[in-house]
Coordinates of C-alpha atoms in Angstrom, one line a residue:
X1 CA -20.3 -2.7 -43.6
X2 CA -22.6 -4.2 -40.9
X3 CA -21.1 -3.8 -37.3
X4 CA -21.4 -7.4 -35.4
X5 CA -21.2 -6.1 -31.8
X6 CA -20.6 -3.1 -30.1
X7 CA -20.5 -2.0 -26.3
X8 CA -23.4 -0.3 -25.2
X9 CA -23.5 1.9 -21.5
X10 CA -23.0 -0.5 -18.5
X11 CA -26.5 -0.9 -16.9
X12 CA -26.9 -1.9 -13.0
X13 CA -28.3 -5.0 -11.5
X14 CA -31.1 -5.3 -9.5
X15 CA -28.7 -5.6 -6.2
X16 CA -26.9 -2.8 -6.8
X17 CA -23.6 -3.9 -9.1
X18 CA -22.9 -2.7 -12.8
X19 CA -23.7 -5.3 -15.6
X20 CA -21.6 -5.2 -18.5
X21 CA -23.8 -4.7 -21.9
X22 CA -23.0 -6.2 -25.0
X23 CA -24.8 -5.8 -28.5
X24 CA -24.5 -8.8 -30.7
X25 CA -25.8 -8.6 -33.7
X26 CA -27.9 -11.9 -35.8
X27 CA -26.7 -12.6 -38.9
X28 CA -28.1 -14.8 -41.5
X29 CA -25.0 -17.1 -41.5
X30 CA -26.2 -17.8 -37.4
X31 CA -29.0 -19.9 -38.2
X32 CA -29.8 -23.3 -37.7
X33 CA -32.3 -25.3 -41.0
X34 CA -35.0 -24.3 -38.3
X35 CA -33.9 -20.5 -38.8
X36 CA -33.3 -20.5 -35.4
X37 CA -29.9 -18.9 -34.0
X38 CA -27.7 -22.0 -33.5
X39 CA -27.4 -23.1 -29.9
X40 CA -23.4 -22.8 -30.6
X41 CA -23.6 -19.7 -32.1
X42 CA -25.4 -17.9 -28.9
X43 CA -22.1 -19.3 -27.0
X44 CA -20.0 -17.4 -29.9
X45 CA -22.0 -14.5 -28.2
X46 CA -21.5 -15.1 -24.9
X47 CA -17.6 -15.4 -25.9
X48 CA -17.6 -11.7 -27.7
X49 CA -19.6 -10.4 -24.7
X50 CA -16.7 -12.3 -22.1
X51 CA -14.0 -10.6 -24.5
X52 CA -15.2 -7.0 -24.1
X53 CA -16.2 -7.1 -20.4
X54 CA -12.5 -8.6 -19.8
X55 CA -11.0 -6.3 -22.5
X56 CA -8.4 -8.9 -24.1
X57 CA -9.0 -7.4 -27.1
X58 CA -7.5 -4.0 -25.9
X59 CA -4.3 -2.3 -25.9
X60 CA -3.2 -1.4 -22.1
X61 CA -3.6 2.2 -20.5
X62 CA 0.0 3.9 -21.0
X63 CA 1.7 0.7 -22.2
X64 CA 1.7 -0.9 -19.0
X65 CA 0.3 -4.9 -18.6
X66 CA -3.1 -5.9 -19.1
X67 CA -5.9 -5.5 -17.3
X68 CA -6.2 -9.5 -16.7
X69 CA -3.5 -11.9 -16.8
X70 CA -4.1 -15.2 -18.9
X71 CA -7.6 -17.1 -18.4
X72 CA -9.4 -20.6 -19.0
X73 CA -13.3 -21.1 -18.9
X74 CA -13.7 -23.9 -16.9
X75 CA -17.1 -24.5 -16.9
X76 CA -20.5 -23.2 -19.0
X77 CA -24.0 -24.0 -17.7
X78 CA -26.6 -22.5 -20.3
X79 CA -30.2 -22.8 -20.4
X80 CA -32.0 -21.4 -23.9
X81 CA -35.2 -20.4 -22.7
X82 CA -36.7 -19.3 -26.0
X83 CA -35.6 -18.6 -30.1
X84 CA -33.8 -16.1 -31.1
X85 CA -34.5 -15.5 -34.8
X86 CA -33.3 -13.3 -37.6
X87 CA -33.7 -9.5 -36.7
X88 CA -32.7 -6.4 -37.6
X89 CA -31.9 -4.5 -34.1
X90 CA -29.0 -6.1 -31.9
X91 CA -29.8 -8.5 -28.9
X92 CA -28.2 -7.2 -25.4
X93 CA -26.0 -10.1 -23.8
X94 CA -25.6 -8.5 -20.3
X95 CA -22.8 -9.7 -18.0
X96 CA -22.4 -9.6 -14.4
X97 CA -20.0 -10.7 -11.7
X98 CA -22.0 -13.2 -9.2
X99 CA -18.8 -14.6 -7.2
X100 CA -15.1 -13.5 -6.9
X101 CA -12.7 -16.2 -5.2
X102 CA -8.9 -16.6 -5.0
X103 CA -8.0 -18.1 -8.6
X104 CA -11.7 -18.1 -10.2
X105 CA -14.8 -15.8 -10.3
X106 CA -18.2 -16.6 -11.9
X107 CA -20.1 -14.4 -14.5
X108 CA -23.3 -15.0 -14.9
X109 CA -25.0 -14.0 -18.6
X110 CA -28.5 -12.8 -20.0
X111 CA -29.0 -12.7 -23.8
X112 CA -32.2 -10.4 -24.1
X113 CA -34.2 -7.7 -25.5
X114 CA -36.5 -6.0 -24.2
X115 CA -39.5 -8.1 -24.5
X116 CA -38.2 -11.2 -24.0
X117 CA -34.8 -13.5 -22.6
X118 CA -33.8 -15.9 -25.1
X119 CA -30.5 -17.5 -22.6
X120 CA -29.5 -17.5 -19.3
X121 CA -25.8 -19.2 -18.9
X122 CA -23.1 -18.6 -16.3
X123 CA -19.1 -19.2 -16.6
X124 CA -16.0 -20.2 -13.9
X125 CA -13.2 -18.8 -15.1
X126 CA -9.9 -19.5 -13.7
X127 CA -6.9 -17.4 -13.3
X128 CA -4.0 -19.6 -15.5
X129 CA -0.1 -19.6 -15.1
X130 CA 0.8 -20.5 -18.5
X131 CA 4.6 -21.3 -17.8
X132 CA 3.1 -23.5 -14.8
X133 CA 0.5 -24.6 -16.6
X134 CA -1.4 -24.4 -13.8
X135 CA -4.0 -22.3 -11.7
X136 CA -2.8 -19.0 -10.4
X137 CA -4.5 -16.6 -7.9
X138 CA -6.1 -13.1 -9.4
X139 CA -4.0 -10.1 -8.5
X140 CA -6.0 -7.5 -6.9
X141 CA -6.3 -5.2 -10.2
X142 CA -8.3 -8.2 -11.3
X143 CA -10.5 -8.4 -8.5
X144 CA -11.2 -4.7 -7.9
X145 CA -12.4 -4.8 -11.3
X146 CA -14.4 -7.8 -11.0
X147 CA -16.1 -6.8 -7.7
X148 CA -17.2 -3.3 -9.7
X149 CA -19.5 -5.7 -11.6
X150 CA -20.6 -8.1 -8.4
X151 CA -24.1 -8.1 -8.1
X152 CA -24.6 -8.5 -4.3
X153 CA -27.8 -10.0 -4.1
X154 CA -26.2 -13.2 -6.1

């Protein structure tokens, strides 16, 4: 059984705030004809990375309610800045917190190793009211969480 991503220590950013690490690992099925990692596939590992820092895919402390109420990306900006090719170790897809508002905030991504950064992207994501169907403010468990990862000099 090969393991396709696991959570490695939190690691801090240059200003000061903890980054969220992600390991993501290649698989064959990734590639483009140019055995290349498919430029859709490195936002599949961007998502995974999103999903564990904003532990959706985890079962609240005690029973009580999640950690986040319900999201929506509303925007991606990415920039590939080099291949990423079949391999045998992980890549780390770091994650940090560059801006908290009322109803959004704004992670900012790195998809590395350590010789090289293969992606830089960054995300809005917006606080959702799904019976409104509309934007909603985060609640402050949100943002105390989110400000833990801010990296001040963003």
């Amino acid at each position: 059984m090969v393991e396709i991503a696991t959570e490695a220590p939190p690691g801090r950013t240059a200003g000061g705030g903890e980054r969220h690490v992600h390991l993501a690992q290649v698989r064959f099925a990734d590639l483009d004809p140019l055995n290349h990692v498919n430029n859709v596939r490195m936002l599949t590992y961007l998502e995974d990375a999103r999903i564990a820092f904003l532990k959706w895919d985890s079962e609240p402390d005690g029973g009580g309610e999640r950690l986040f109420g319900a999201l929506v990306v509303a925007r991606h900006e990415v920039d590939y800045l080099r291949p990423l090719l079949l391999r045998r170790a992980p890549v780390r897809v770091e994650t940090r917190v560059t801006e908290v508002r009322n109803a959004s905030f704004r992670l900012a991504y790195e998809i590395l190793d350590d010789d090289a950064v293969y992606l830089r992207a960054e995300s809005v994501i917006v606080g959702y009211d799904l019976d409104r169907q509309a934007a909603r403010r985060l609640d402050a468990g949100e943002r105390a969480y989110l400000l833990r990862y801010r990296d001040p000099a963003a």
